Every structure is written in C-alpha cells, then in structure tokens.
Amino acid sequence: MHIEWIDAVVARGLSAAGCTLAAVDALAVTCRPGLIGSLLVGVSYAKGLALATGKPLVAVDHIRAHVYSPHMERDIGYPYIALLLSGGHTLVIDVQGLDRWEVLGATVDDACGEAFDKVAKHFDIGFPGGVAIQRLAERGDPEAYRFPVPSLRNARSRFDVSYSGRQQFRVARSGPERVADIAASFQKTAIDIVVNQAIAAARSRGRHRIVAAGGVAANRYLRHRLAAEPEFETFFPSLALCTDNAAMIAGLGYHVLHRDGPTELSFGAAARVAGFRRVS
Ligand code: KG4
Ligand code: ZN
C-alpha cells in the first residue's frame, strides 16, 4: 500500500507547498526508527528520486526530528531537558546541542503514546487513542479513579518510567464506571508520570528549560501541566508538528546537510535504534 501511495503523497506535498520538484534544492528522508515496511518504501523512493534528479539526499532519524521540531518555530537555547513522547518512544533527554544528547531516562516497557492507545482500545474509546482519550477526559473527573503508578523494579535509572499497559489499568474496568472519568484519571496518571520525571531531571541537571515533543506533546493536559511550572521555561511544537510529519524531517535534514553533507546512498532503514540507550 505504501508503494501505491507514495507518488501521490509526494505530489500532494509539493502542490500544498506551492512548489515543484525542480525548485527543491535537497531531499530528506526518514531512515529510522519506525515500521520497517514504510521506512523501506520511503528510503527506496527517496534514493530513486535523488539518483534521477541529481539532488543531494540526507537520511534523518525521526526521533531526533521530533526533538528538533519546536526549533522550527521558536528560538530555543541549549541546554534543555527534552521529553520525547511518541507511540514508540518515551525518553527524558539532556539536550546540549543539535547532536549532543544524554538520555537520562526511558520507559522500561510500553511507550507513553502506546499506553494511551492500549487503554483506548481496551475501553473501546476510539482511535487514535491519545486524541480519543483527551476528548473524553475533558468531560471526566481526573480524581475519580486511582490508577496505580506502575512499579519501577526493572528501572536502570531514577528517571525511568513504566507503563505496564493494559494489565496495569484493568483494575479500573470493573464496576459501573464512567468512561469519561476513566479517561481523565488515566490521562492524569500517564502524563504526571513523565512530567514529574522531566522536572526531576531538569532539577538534577540544573536546566531551566523543558521541551516536550512527539505525538503525545499534542496533549492539552500535558501542555497545561508543564506550562504551569513557574520554575521552567517550557516549549512545545505547534499541534501540526507534534505527530509524525515531513516538515520536521526536512527541517532537521537542512541542518544535517549543511553540517555533514549528503548521506552516502548505501544507507539503510532501521526499525529500531540503539543510540537512544541511556548514558548513566
Ligand atoms: O510521534 P507520533 O505521531 O508517532 C510515533 O512516532 O509513534 O506519536 C503517535 C502517538 C500515538 O500513540 C497517539 O495516541 C499519541 O501520539 N497522541 C496523543 C495525542 N495525540 C497523539 N496522546 C495523547 N494526547 C494527544 N492529544
Ligand atoms: Zn513520531
């Protein structure tokens, strides 16, 4: 399916930007991490386009592009603590420069967005899970249910988090519960877990800025909660730049191209990446 659609997607992207391929100076493509089938289609297509047009091509890591995304809209000075929350990753990172990262914490099981998706599926709330839970949560009482905060027995760092997925939250299902209350209570628990870790990491490193990025950074409760912290300057990408998007790939690609030049065309796609292991 990706192969069938990619031509039309590129054509639509160019026309939405009011641009032609001839006017494009360089190409950027996501090479990792993600679903390998779609990555392979994108990488092969981009290599073909680069060869056919003679334009330089850069391979971009999509998690790094998420963290870069708010820089496209605001001047953000280094260093800062980044909270990267997507459907596949949950990272607390000390960011000291474009490519100078120390991963201080990560999830020991499910990613934050994945927990939203699993809980939404479990309670038949809708898809995609994050948006569906947020919408329902607005009518619910976040104090109605006590979701247990998962244990961190397997943690390797004090900034790690855990979302033991559906099993952890199944306790809330029995009884004549109100789904909106469940959504609100889950959302509060899930977001507080990572926000508290980001704040603890910022204090421990003496950082005064916190940046949230990735699909879950679109969450209204998360944005309010962080923005209400008087101790920190907080930054979020606009909603369109939170969930996966090609603009952030091009944005980071621009800097990678200027710094390192085009990527050798022998690069491959990777579903996972080892580079996000913590350093401490
Ligand atoms: O970054 P992203 O678009 O894709 C990945 O790289 O995984 O993140 C997708 C995740 C999904 O799990 C989705 O449920 C979650 O972001 N998400 C949200 C919201 N919008 C998207 N989670 C909570 N609240 C939202 N408003
Ligand atoms: Zn993503």
Short mmCIF file of C-alpha atoms and ligand atoms in Angstrom, two decimals:
data_model
loop_
_atom_site.label_atom_id
_atom_site.label_comp_id
_atom_site.label_asym_id
_atom_site.label_seq_id
_atom_site.Cartn_x
_atom_site.Cartn_y
_atom_site.Cartn_z
CA MET A 1 0.00 0.00 0.00
CA HIS A 2 2.80 2.44 0.80
CA ILE A 3 4.30 1.79 -2.64
CA GLU A 4 0.97 2.56 -4.29
CA TRP A 5 0.54 5.84 -2.45
CA ILE A 6 3.97 7.38 -2.21
CA ASP A 7 3.96 9.04 -5.64
CA ALA A 8 0.62 10.74 -4.92
CA VAL A 9 1.73 11.76 -1.41
CA VAL A 10 4.88 13.44 -2.74
CA ALA A 11 2.87 15.18 -5.49
CA ARG A 12 0.34 16.42 -2.98
CA GLY A 13 3.08 17.65 -0.62
CA LEU A 14 4.69 19.63 -3.44
CA SER A 15 1.40 21.17 -4.54
CA ALA A 16 0.38 22.03 -0.96
CA ALA A 17 3.72 23.80 -0.58
CA GLY A 18 3.15 25.61 -3.89
CA CYS A 19 6.39 24.15 -5.14
CA THR A 20 7.74 21.99 -7.96
CA LEU A 21 10.35 19.25 -7.71
CA ALA A 22 12.65 21.35 -9.89
CA ALA A 23 12.63 24.10 -7.26
CA VAL A 24 13.69 21.74 -4.45
CA ASP A 25 17.39 22.02 -3.51
CA ALA A 26 17.77 18.83 -1.49
CA LEU A 27 15.85 15.79 -0.28
CA ALA A 28 15.49 14.40 3.26
CA VAL A 29 14.01 11.04 4.23
CA THR A 30 13.22 9.25 7.49
CA CYS A 31 15.53 6.24 7.83
CA ARG A 32 14.69 5.17 11.41
CA PRO A 33 13.11 4.24 13.81
CA GLY A 34 9.61 3.07 12.85
CA LEU A 35 7.69 0.42 10.95
CA ILE A 36 10.25 -1.16 8.67
CA GLY A 37 7.88 -1.62 5.68
CA SER A 38 7.02 2.05 5.40
CA LEU A 39 10.62 3.11 6.07
CA LEU A 40 11.90 0.86 3.28
CA VAL A 41 9.42 2.28 0.81
CA GLY A 42 10.32 5.87 1.75
CA VAL A 43 14.07 5.27 1.70
CA SER A 44 13.97 3.43 -1.67
CA TYR A 45 11.77 6.12 -3.19
CA ALA A 46 13.99 8.93 -1.92
CA LYS A 47 17.15 7.24 -3.22
CA GLY A 48 15.49 6.81 -6.63
CA LEU A 49 14.47 10.45 -6.66
CA ALA A 50 17.98 11.56 -5.66
CA LEU A 51 19.56 9.47 -8.42
CA ALA A 52 17.05 10.59 -11.04
CA THR A 53 17.27 14.30 -10.20
CA GLY A 54 20.89 14.56 -9.03
CA LYS A 55 19.72 16.30 -5.84
CA PRO A 56 21.54 15.66 -2.54
CA LEU A 57 19.78 13.33 -0.09
CA VAL A 58 20.07 13.21 3.70
CA ALA A 59 18.87 10.38 5.96
CA VAL A 60 17.12 11.64 9.09
CA ASP A 61 16.37 9.96 12.40
CA HIS A 62 12.70 10.63 13.15
CA ILE A 63 13.10 10.78 16.93
CA ARG A 64 15.80 13.42 16.57
CA ALA A 65 13.48 15.28 14.20
CA HIS A 66 10.71 15.25 16.85
CA VAL A 67 13.05 16.89 19.36
CA TYR A 68 14.17 19.36 16.69
CA SER A 69 10.59 20.24 15.66
CA PRO A 70 9.94 23.12 18.14
CA HIS A 71 13.14 24.81 16.94
CA MET A 72 11.39 25.40 13.61
CA GLU A 73 9.02 27.84 15.29
CA ARG A 74 10.92 29.38 18.19
CA ASP A 75 14.43 30.20 19.21
CA ILE A 76 15.30 27.71 21.92
CA GLY A 77 18.67 27.99 23.58
CA TYR A 78 20.65 24.96 24.71
CA PRO A 79 20.82 23.18 27.10
CA TYR A 80 17.39 21.84 27.97
CA ILE A 81 15.58 18.73 29.09
CA ALA A 82 13.55 17.16 26.28
CA LEU A 83 10.57 14.96 26.96
CA LEU A 84 10.10 12.88 23.85
CA LEU A 85 6.73 11.12 23.90
CA SER A 86 5.58 9.16 20.88
CA GLY A 87 3.83 5.92 20.09
CA GLY A 88 7.12 4.01 20.16
CA HIS A 89 9.42 6.02 22.43
CA THR A 90 9.44 7.69 25.83
CA LEU A 91 12.68 9.48 26.59
CA VAL A 92 13.94 12.04 29.08
CA ILE A 93 16.97 13.61 27.42
CA ASP A 94 19.51 16.22 28.45
CA VAL A 95 19.98 18.08 25.16
CA GLN A 96 23.16 20.16 25.00
CA GLY A 97 23.27 20.77 21.24
CA LEU A 98 21.75 19.60 17.95
CA ASP A 99 23.50 16.26 18.28
CA ARG A 100 24.70 16.34 21.86
CA TRP A 101 22.27 14.18 23.80
CA GLU A 102 22.40 12.29 27.02
CA VAL A 103 19.42 10.01 27.56
CA LEU A 104 18.69 10.19 31.27
CA GLY A 105 15.53 8.10 31.38
CA ALA A 106 13.34 5.89 29.23
CA THR A 107 10.37 3.63 29.58
CA VAL A 108 11.10 0.14 30.83
CA ASP A 109 8.07 -1.26 28.97
CA ASP A 110 5.37 0.50 26.90
CA ALA A 111 5.81 3.95 25.38
CA CYS A 112 3.57 6.74 26.69
CA GLY A 113 1.56 7.02 23.44
CA GLU A 114 1.31 3.25 23.28
CA ALA A 115 -0.28 3.24 26.75
CA PHE A 116 -2.89 5.78 25.56
CA ASP A 117 -3.56 3.61 22.51
CA LYS A 118 -3.85 0.39 24.55
CA VAL A 119 -6.13 1.87 27.16
CA ALA A 120 -8.35 3.43 24.47
CA LYS A 121 -8.60 0.06 22.75
CA HIS A 122 -9.27 -1.77 25.99
CA PHE A 123 -12.15 0.53 26.89
CA ASP A 124 -13.31 0.82 23.27
CA ILE A 125 -12.92 4.58 23.39
CA GLY A 126 -11.76 5.15 19.81
CA PHE A 127 -8.71 5.54 17.59
CA PRO A 128 -6.15 7.06 17.62
CA GLY A 129 -6.10 6.54 21.34
CA GLY A 130 -4.42 9.73 22.51
CA VAL A 131 -6.86 12.12 20.91
CA ALA A 132 -9.87 9.97 21.84
CA ILE A 133 -8.85 9.82 25.50
CA GLN A 134 -8.12 13.54 25.61
CA ARG A 135 -11.54 14.36 24.17
CA LEU A 136 -13.38 12.16 26.68
CA ALA A 137 -11.17 13.28 29.54
CA GLU A 138 -12.41 16.82 29.14
CA ARG A 139 -15.80 15.72 30.48
CA GLY A 140 -14.41 13.46 33.19
CA ASP A 141 -13.12 13.76 36.74
CA PRO A 142 -9.36 13.07 36.90
CA GLU A 143 -9.64 12.20 40.59
CA ALA A 144 -12.45 9.65 40.11
CA TYR A 145 -10.18 6.62 39.77
CA ARG A 146 -6.84 5.82 41.30
CA PHE A 147 -4.72 4.22 38.62
CA PRO A 148 -1.79 2.55 40.30
CA VAL A 149 1.52 4.18 39.40
CA PRO A 150 3.48 1.27 37.92
CA SER A 151 6.41 -0.07 39.87
CA LEU A 152 9.91 0.61 38.63
CA ARG A 153 11.52 -2.63 39.72
CA ASN A 154 13.22 -3.03 36.33
CA ALA A 155 14.41 0.55 36.13
CA ARG A 156 18.07 1.28 35.43
CA SER A 157 17.86 4.99 36.09
CA ARG A 158 15.93 7.11 38.55
CA PHE A 159 14.46 8.99 35.59
CA ASP A 160 12.94 5.89 34.00
CA VAL A 161 9.19 5.43 33.71
CA SER A 162 6.90 2.43 33.35
CA TYR A 163 3.52 1.92 31.70
CA SER A 164 2.70 -1.69 32.23
CA GLY A 165 -0.03 -1.30 29.61
CA ARG A 166 -3.50 -2.71 29.82
CA GLN A 167 -2.78 -5.18 32.59
CA GLN A 168 -1.88 -2.34 34.89
CA PHE A 169 -5.07 -0.45 34.20
CA ARG A 170 -7.54 -3.32 34.01
CA VAL A 171 -8.37 -2.87 37.68
CA ALA A 172 -10.37 0.19 36.76
CA ARG A 173 -12.67 -1.67 34.45
CA SER A 174 -14.97 -3.44 36.86
CA GLY A 175 -17.95 -1.62 38.33
CA PRO A 176 -20.34 0.88 36.80
CA GLU A 177 -17.57 3.30 35.95
CA ARG A 178 -17.98 6.31 33.76
CA VAL A 179 -15.73 6.11 30.75
CA ALA A 180 -15.03 9.85 30.79
CA ASP A 181 -13.80 9.56 34.39
CA ILE A 182 -11.57 6.64 33.41
CA ALA A 183 -10.14 8.64 30.51
CA ALA A 184 -9.49 11.69 32.71
CA SER A 185 -7.94 9.64 35.51
CA PHE A 186 -5.74 7.65 33.13
CA GLN A 187 -4.61 10.76 31.27
CA LYS A 188 -3.62 12.49 34.51
CA THR A 189 -1.70 9.45 35.78
CA ALA A 190 0.06 8.80 32.47
CA ILE A 191 1.11 12.41 31.93
CA ASP A 192 2.06 13.13 35.55
CA ILE A 193 4.45 10.16 35.49
CA VAL A 194 6.58 11.65 32.69
CA VAL A 195 6.20 15.30 33.64
CA ASN A 196 7.43 14.55 37.16
CA GLN A 197 10.45 12.73 35.75
CA ALA A 198 11.27 15.57 33.36
CA ILE A 199 11.09 18.06 36.23
CA ALA A 200 13.27 15.87 38.45
CA ALA A 201 15.80 15.50 35.62
CA ALA A 202 15.81 19.27 34.97
CA ARG A 203 16.42 19.99 38.66
CA SER A 204 19.15 17.42 38.92
CA ARG A 205 20.96 18.82 35.85
CA GLY A 206 20.27 22.45 36.71
CA ARG A 207 18.35 23.03 33.47
CA HIS A 208 15.81 25.84 33.24
CA ARG A 209 14.09 24.84 30.00
CA ILE A 210 11.89 21.85 29.24
CA VAL A 211 10.86 20.93 25.70
CA ALA A 212 8.09 18.40 25.03
CA ALA A 213 7.86 16.79 21.58
CA GLY A 214 6.32 13.80 19.75
CA GLY A 215 2.67 12.83 19.27
CA VAL A 216 1.75 12.94 22.97
CA ALA A 217 3.09 16.52 23.21
CA ALA A 218 -0.18 17.46 21.48
CA ASN A 219 -1.99 16.54 24.68
CA ARG A 220 -3.73 19.54 26.26
CA TYR A 221 -3.36 18.37 29.85
CA LEU A 222 0.39 17.83 29.34
CA ARG A 223 0.78 21.31 27.84
CA HIS A 224 -1.15 22.98 30.67
CA ARG A 225 0.61 20.99 33.32
CA LEU A 226 4.11 21.84 32.06
CA ALA A 227 3.33 25.45 31.20
CA ALA A 228 2.09 25.95 34.77
CA GLU A 229 5.55 25.13 36.19
CA PRO A 230 6.92 28.54 37.23
CA GLU A 231 10.45 27.22 37.63
CA PHE A 232 10.93 26.39 33.95
CA GLU A 233 10.56 27.93 30.53
CA THR A 234 8.59 25.37 28.53
CA PHE A 235 8.37 24.81 24.79
CA PHE A 236 6.03 22.74 22.61
CA PRO A 237 5.78 22.35 18.86
CA SER A 238 2.50 23.56 17.36
CA LEU A 239 -0.02 20.74 17.04
CA ALA A 240 0.76 20.08 13.37
CA LEU A 241 4.41 19.46 14.26
CA CYS A 242 3.73 17.12 17.21
CA THR A 243 2.52 13.99 15.46
CA ASP A 244 4.61 12.47 12.67
CA ASN A 245 5.14 14.95 9.87
CA ALA A 246 7.51 15.51 6.96
CA ALA A 247 8.22 19.16 7.83
CA MET A 248 10.34 18.24 10.85
CA ILE A 249 12.29 15.72 8.72
CA ALA A 250 13.07 18.43 6.17
CA GLY A 251 13.85 20.89 8.97
CA LEU A 252 16.46 18.70 10.65
CA GLY A 253 17.62 17.44 7.24
CA TYR A 254 18.56 21.01 6.32
CA HIS A 255 20.95 21.25 9.28
CA VAL A 256 22.37 17.76 8.77
CA LEU A 257 23.04 18.55 5.11
CA HIS A 258 24.84 21.80 5.99
CA ARG A 259 26.92 20.16 8.67
CA ASP A 260 27.71 16.71 7.24
CA GLY A 261 26.82 16.96 3.52
CA PRO A 262 24.68 14.39 1.71
CA THR A 263 24.35 10.90 3.18
CA GLU A 264 26.09 8.09 1.24
CA LEU A 265 23.36 6.33 -0.74
CA SER A 266 24.33 2.98 0.78
CA PHE A 267 22.42 3.86 3.99
CA GLY A 268 19.60 1.56 5.06
CA ALA A 269 16.36 1.73 7.03
CA ALA A 270 16.16 0.52 10.64
CA ALA A 271 13.09 -0.29 12.73
CA ARG A 272 14.90 0.36 15.99
CA VAL A 273 17.93 2.31 17.03
CA ALA A 274 20.41 1.51 19.74
CA GLY A 275 21.61 5.11 20.03
CA PHE A 276 18.89 6.06 22.50
CA ARG A 277 20.26 3.96 25.32
CA ARG A 278 20.93 5.96 28.40
CA VAL A 279 24.40 7.09 29.31
CA SER A 280 24.07 6.99 33.07
O1 KG4 B 1 5.06 10.78 17.21
P1 KG4 B 1 3.85 10.06 16.76
O2 KG4 B 1 2.94 10.76 15.78
O3 KG4 B 1 4.21 8.70 16.10
C1 KG4 B 1 5.25 7.88 16.57
O4 KG4 B 1 6.41 8.21 16.28
O5 KG4 B 1 4.91 6.92 17.29
O6 KG4 B 1 3.03 9.65 18.09
C2 KG4 B 1 1.84 8.94 18.00
C3 KG4 B 1 1.30 8.75 19.39
C4 KG4 B 1 0.10 7.80 19.43
O7 KG4 B 1 0.33 6.84 20.42
C5 KG4 B 1 -1.06 8.72 19.78
O8 KG4 B 1 -2.09 8.09 20.53
C6 KG4 B 1 -0.36 9.80 20.60
O9 KG4 B 1 0.86 10.01 19.92
N1 KG4 B 1 -1.12 11.07 20.63
C7 KG4 B 1 -1.64 11.61 21.77
C8 KG4 B 1 -2.32 12.78 21.37
N2 KG4 B 1 -2.21 12.91 20.02
C9 KG4 B 1 -1.47 11.85 19.58
N3 KG4 B 1 -1.57 11.21 23.05
C10 KG4 B 1 -2.20 11.96 23.98
N4 KG4 B 1 -2.90 13.07 23.68
C11 KG4 B 1 -2.99 13.53 22.41
N5 KG4 B 1 -3.69 14.64 22.13
ZN ZN B 2 6.96 10.01 15.67
#
